[in-house]
Coordinates of C-alpha atoms and ligand atoms in Angstrom, one line a residue:
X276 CA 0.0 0.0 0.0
X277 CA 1.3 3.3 -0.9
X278 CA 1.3 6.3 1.5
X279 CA 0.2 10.1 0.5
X280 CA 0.4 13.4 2.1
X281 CA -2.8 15.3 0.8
X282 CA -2.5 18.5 -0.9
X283 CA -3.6 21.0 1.9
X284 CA -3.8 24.5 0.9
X285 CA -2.2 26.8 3.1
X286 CA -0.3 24.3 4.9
X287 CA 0.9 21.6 2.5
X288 CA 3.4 24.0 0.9
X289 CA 7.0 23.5 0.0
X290 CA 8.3 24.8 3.6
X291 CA 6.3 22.3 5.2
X292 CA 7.3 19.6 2.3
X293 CA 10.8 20.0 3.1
X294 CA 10.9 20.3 6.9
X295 CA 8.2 16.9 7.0
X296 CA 10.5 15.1 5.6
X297 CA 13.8 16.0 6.8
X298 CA 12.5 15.2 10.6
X299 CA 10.4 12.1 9.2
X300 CA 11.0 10.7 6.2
X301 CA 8.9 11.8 2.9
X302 CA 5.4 9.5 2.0
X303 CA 5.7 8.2 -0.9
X304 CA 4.0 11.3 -3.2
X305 CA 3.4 14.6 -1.7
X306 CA 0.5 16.2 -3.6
X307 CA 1.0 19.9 -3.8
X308 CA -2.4 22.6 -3.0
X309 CA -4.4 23.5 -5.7
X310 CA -3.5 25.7 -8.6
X311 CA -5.9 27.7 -10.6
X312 CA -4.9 27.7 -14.6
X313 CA -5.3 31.9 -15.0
X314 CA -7.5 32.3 -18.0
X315 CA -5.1 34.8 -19.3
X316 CA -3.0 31.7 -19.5
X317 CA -0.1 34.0 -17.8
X318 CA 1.6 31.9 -14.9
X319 CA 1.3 33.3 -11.6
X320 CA 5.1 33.2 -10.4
X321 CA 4.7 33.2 -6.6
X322 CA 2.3 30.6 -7.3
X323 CA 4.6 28.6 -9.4
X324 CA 7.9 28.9 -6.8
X325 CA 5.8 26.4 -4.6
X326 CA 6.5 23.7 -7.8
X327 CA 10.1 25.0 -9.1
X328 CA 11.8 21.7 -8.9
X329 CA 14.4 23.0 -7.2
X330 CA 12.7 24.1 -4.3
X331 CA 11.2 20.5 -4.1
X332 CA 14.1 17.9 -3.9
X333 CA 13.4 14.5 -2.0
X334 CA 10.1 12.8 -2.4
X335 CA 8.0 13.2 -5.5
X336 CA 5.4 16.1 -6.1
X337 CA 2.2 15.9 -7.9
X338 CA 0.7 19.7 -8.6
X339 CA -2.6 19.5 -8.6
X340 CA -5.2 21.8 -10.8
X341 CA -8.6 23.2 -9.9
X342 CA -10.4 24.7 -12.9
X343 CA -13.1 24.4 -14.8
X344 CA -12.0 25.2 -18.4
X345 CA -10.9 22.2 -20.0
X346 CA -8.4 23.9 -22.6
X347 CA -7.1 26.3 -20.0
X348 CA -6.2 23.1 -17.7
X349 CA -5.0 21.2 -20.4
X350 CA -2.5 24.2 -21.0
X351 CA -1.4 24.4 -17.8
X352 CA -1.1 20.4 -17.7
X353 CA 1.6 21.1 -20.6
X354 CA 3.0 23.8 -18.9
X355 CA 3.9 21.7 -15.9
X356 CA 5.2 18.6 -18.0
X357 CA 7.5 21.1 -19.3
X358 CA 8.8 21.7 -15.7
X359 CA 9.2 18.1 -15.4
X360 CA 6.0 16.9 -14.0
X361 CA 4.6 13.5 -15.2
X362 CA 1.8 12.8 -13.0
X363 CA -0.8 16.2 -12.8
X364 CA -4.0 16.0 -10.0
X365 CA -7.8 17.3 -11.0
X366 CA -9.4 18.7 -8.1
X367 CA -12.8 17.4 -7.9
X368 CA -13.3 17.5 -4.2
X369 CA -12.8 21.1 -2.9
X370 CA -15.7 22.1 -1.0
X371 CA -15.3 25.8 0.0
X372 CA -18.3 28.1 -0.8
X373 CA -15.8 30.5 -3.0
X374 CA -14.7 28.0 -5.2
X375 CA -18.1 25.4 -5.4
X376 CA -19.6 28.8 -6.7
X377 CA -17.7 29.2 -9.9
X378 CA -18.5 26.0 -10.6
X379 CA -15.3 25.1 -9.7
X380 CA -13.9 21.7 -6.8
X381 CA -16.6 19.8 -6.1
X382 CA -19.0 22.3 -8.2
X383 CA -17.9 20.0 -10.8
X384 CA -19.7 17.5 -9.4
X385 CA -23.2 19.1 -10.4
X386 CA -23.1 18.8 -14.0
X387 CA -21.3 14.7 -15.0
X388 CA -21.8 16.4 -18.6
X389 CA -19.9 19.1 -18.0
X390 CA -17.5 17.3 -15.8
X391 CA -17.4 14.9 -19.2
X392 CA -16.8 17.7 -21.2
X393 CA -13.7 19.1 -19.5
X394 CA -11.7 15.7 -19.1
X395 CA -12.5 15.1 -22.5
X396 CA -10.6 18.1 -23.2
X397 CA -7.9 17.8 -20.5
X398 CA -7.2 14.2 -22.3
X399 CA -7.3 15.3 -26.0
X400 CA -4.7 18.1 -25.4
X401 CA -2.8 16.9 -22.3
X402 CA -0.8 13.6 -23.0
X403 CA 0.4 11.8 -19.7
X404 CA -0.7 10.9 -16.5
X405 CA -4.0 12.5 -15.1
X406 CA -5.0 11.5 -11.8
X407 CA -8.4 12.6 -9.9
X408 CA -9.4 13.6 -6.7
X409 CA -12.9 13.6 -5.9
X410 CA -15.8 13.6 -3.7
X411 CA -19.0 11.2 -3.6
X412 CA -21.1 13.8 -5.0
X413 CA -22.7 17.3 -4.5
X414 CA -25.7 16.0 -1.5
X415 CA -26.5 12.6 -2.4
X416 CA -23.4 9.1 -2.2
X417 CA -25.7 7.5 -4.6
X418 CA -24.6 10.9 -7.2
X419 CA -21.2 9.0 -7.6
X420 CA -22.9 5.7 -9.9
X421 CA -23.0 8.7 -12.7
X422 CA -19.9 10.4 -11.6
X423 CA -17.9 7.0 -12.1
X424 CA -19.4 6.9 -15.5
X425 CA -18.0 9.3 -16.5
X426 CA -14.4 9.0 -15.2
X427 CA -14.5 5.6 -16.5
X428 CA -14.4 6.7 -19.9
X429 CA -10.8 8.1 -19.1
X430 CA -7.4 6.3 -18.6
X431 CA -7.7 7.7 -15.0
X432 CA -4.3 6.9 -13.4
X433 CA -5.5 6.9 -10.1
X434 CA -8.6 8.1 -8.4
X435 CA -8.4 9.3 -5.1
X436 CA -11.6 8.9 -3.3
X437 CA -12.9 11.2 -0.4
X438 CA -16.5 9.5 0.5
X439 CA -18.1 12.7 1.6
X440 CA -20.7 14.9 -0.5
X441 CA -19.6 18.7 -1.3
X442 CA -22.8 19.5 1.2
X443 CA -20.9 17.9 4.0
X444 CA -17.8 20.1 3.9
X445 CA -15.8 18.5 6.7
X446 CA -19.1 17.6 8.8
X447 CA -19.8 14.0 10.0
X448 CA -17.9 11.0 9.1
X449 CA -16.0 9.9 5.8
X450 CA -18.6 7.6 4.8
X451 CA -16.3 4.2 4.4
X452 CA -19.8 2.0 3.2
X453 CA -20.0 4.3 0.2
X454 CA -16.5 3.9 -0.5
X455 CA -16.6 0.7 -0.2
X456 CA -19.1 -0.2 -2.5
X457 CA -17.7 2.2 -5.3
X458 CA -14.6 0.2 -5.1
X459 CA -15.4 -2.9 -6.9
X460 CA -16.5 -0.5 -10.2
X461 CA -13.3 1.5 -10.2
X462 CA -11.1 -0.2 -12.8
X463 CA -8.6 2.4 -12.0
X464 CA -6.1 2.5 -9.1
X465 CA -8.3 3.5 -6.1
X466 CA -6.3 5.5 -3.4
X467 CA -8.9 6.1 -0.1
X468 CA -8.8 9.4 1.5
X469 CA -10.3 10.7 5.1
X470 CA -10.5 10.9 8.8
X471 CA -7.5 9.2 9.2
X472 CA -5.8 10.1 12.3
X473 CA -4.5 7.7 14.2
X474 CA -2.2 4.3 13.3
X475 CA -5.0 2.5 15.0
X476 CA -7.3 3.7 12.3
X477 CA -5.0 3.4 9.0
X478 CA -4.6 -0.1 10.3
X479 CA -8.5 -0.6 10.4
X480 CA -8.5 0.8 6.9
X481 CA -5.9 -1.4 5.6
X482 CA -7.2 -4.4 7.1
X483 CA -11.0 -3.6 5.3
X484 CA -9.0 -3.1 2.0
X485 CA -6.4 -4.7 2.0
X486 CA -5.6 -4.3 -2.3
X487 CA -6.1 -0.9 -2.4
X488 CA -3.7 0.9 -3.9
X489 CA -3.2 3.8 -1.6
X490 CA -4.3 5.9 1.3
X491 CA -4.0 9.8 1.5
X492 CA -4.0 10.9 4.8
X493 CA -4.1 15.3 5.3
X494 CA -5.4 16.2 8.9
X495 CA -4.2 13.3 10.6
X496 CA -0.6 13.8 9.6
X497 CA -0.3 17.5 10.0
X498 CA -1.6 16.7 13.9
X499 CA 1.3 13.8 14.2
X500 CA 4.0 14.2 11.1
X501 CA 5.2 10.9 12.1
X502 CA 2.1 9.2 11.3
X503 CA 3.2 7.6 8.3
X504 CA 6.6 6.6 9.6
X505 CA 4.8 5.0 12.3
X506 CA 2.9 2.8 9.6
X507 CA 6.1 1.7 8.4
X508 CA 7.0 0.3 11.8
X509 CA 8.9 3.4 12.9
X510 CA 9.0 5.7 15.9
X511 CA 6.5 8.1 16.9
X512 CA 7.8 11.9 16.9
X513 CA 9.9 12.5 20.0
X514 CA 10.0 16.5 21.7
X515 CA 13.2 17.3 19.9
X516 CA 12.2 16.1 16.8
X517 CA 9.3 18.1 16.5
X518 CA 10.8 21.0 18.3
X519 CA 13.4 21.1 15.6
X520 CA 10.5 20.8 12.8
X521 CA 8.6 23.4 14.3
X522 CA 11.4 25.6 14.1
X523 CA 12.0 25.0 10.9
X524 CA 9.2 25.9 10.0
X525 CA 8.8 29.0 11.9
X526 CA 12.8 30.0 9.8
X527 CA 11.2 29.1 6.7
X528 CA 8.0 31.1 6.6
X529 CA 9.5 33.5 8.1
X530 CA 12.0 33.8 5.1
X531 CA 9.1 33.3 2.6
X532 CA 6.9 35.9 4.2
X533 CA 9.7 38.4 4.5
X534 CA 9.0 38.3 8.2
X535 CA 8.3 36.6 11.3
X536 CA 5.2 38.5 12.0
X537 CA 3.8 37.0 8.5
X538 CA 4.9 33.8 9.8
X539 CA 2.9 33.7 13.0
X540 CA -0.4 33.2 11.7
X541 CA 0.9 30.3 8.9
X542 CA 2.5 28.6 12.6
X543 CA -1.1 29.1 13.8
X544 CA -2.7 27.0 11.1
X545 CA -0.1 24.2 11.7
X546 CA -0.3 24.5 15.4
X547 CA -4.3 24.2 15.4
X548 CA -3.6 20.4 14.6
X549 CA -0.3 19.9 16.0
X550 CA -1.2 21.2 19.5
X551 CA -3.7 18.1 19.8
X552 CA -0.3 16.1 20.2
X553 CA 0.1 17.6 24.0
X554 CA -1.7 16.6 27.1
X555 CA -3.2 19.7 28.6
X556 CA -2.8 22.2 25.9
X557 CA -6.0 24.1 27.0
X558 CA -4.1 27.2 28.5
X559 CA -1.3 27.6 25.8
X560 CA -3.5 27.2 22.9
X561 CA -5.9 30.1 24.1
X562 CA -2.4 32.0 24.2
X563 CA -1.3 31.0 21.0
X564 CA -4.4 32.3 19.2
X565 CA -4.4 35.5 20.9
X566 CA -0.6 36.0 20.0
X567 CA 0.7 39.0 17.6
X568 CA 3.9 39.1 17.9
X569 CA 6.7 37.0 17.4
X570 CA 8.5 37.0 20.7
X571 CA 4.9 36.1 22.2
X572 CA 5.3 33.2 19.4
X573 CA 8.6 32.1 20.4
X574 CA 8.3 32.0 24.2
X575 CA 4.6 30.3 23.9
X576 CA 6.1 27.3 21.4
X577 CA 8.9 27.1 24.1
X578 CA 6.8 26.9 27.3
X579 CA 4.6 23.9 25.3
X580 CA 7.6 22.3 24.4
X581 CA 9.1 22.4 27.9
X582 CA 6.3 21.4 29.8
X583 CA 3.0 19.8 28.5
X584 CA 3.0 16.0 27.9
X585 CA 3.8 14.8 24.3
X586 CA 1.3 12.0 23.2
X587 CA 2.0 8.9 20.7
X588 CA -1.0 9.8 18.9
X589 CA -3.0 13.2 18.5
X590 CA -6.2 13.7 20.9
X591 CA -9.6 14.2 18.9
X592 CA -10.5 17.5 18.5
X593 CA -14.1 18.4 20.5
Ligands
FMN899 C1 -7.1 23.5 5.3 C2 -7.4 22.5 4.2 C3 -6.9 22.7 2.9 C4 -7.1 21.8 1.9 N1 -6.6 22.0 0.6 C5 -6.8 21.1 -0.4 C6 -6.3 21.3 -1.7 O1 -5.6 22.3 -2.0 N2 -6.5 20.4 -2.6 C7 -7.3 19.3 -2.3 O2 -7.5 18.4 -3.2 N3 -7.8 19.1 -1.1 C8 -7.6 20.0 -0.1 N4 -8.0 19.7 1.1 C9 -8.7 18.4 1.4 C10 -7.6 17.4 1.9 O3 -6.7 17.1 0.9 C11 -8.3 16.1 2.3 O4 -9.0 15.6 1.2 C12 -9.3 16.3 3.5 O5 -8.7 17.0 4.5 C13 -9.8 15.0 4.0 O6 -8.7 14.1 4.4 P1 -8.3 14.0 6.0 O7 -9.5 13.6 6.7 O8 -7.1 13.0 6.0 O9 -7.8 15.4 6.4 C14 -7.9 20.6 2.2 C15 -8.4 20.4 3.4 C16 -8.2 21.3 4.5 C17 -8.7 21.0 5.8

């Protein structure tokens, strides 16, 4: 079974690529956030530093679109190849109100026609691998019998399956029936993605599934980034470990952001799920939260380190 770090915008980026696997070793594919192919078909460049090979050595990256025009994403499609990109990601799955609006994400979902229409274009101009991930459907799992249709008429090279509908967002459970019973229809590599947070779980998974290709895990590894080393029989993260890739971190958004106050609120997003790895956090997340400035930042990630309890695995979030 192969492992995955899912894309996660504002949080997956190359900063975070790098530092995850220098403290504990790379999954085998890191899929990068969304990009949106401009319709003036004019790179954004501080979007495209996030793929520059260069700034990605180690594990491989797949970039991942999220359009809705079929020639516009088949451009871009090139336009990464060029950079050296085999494999290139379809969003299908991104729920968020902004984007479902245009049409775009999930909002593809709505139409299987029109989702028809742009893969038919994406494959007649883009030549490679395309992979897909998706949701179940806009409000309904039963939604997906039409939406496989339709991504069975394309060489797929993987499809990576979160079994919730758009409607959902992140609400209630990843619905693992559902999955389940798409599974036997996919002729394509199936890779299961959601609410896996604990080694417990992705052994539970494994064990329900156990041909499936792959398993993406997002939340559950930014909350304990030595999950997936973990499921290959390694150690969980010790104090120093994650005190040195917190701190790495914190050095390179501050660098990227052009300063440390920029930084803090990017640390913010990353402590949200990391602090549920520490017994007792109550009073020192509260702080965190309220924090502005960075020497408020810097003595409030040293007091957690120095004295709240670090757990094996992350506690559930209330
Ligand atoms: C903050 C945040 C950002 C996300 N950004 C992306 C993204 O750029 N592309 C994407 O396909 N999914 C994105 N997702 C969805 C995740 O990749 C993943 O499908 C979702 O979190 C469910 O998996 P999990 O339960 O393992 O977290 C995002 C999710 C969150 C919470």
């Amino acid at each position: 079974m192969l492992y995955y770090a899912a894309p996660m915008e504002g949080l997956t980026d190359r900063v975070w690529r790098q530092a995850h696997q220098k403290f504990f070793g790379g999954p085998d594919r890191y899929y990068a956030p969304f990009l949106s192919p401009p319709e003036n078909r004019i790179p954004v460049k501080k979007k495209m530093a996030d793929l520059l090979p260069e700034a990605n050595p180690g594990a491989p990256l797949i970039p991942q679109l999220l359009g809705k025009d079929g020639s516009c994403a088949a451009w871009m499609v090139r336009l990464l190849r060029e950079m050296g990109y085999e494999e290139i990601n379809l969003n299908f799955g991104c729920p968020a109100g902004t984007v479902t609006a245009k049409g775009k994400g999930a909002g593809m979902l709505r139409d299987p026609q029109a989702l028809d229409e742009f893969l038919y274009a994406v494959f007649a101009e883009a030549g490679g691998p395309i992979s897909v991930k998706t949701r179940l459907g806009v409000s309904d799992p039963a939604e997906f019998e039409a939406i496989l249709e339709v991504y069975r008429k394309y060489p797929l090279c993987e499809l990576i399956l979160h079994p919730r509908v758009m409607k959902q967002l992140y609400r209630g459970q990843a619905n693992r029936a559902a999955f389940a019973r798409a599974l036997p229809s996919c002729p394509m590599p199936v890779c299961y993605n959601g609410d896996l947070t604990t080694l417990a779980q992705l052994r539970e998974l494994e064990a329900e599934h156990p041909h499936l290709h792959a398993v993406m895990l997002g939340r559950g590894l930014i909350a304990d980034p030595a999950l997936l080393r973990k499921a290959r029989g390694g150690a969980p993260a010790s104090r120093e470990e994650l005190a040195g890739f917190m701190e790495q971190l914190y050095h390179g958004y501050t660098q990227q952001f052009g300063s440390a106050q920029c930084a803090i609120s990017r640390m913010k997003a990353v402590w949200y799920y990391v602090i549920r790895l520490f017994e007792g956090s109550e009073e020192l997340e509260k702080q965190l939260k309220k924090l502005r400035q960075p020497w408020e930042y810097e003595v409030t990630a040293d007091r957690i380190f120095a004295q709240l309890p670090l757990l094996e695995e992350p506690l559930p979030r209330l």
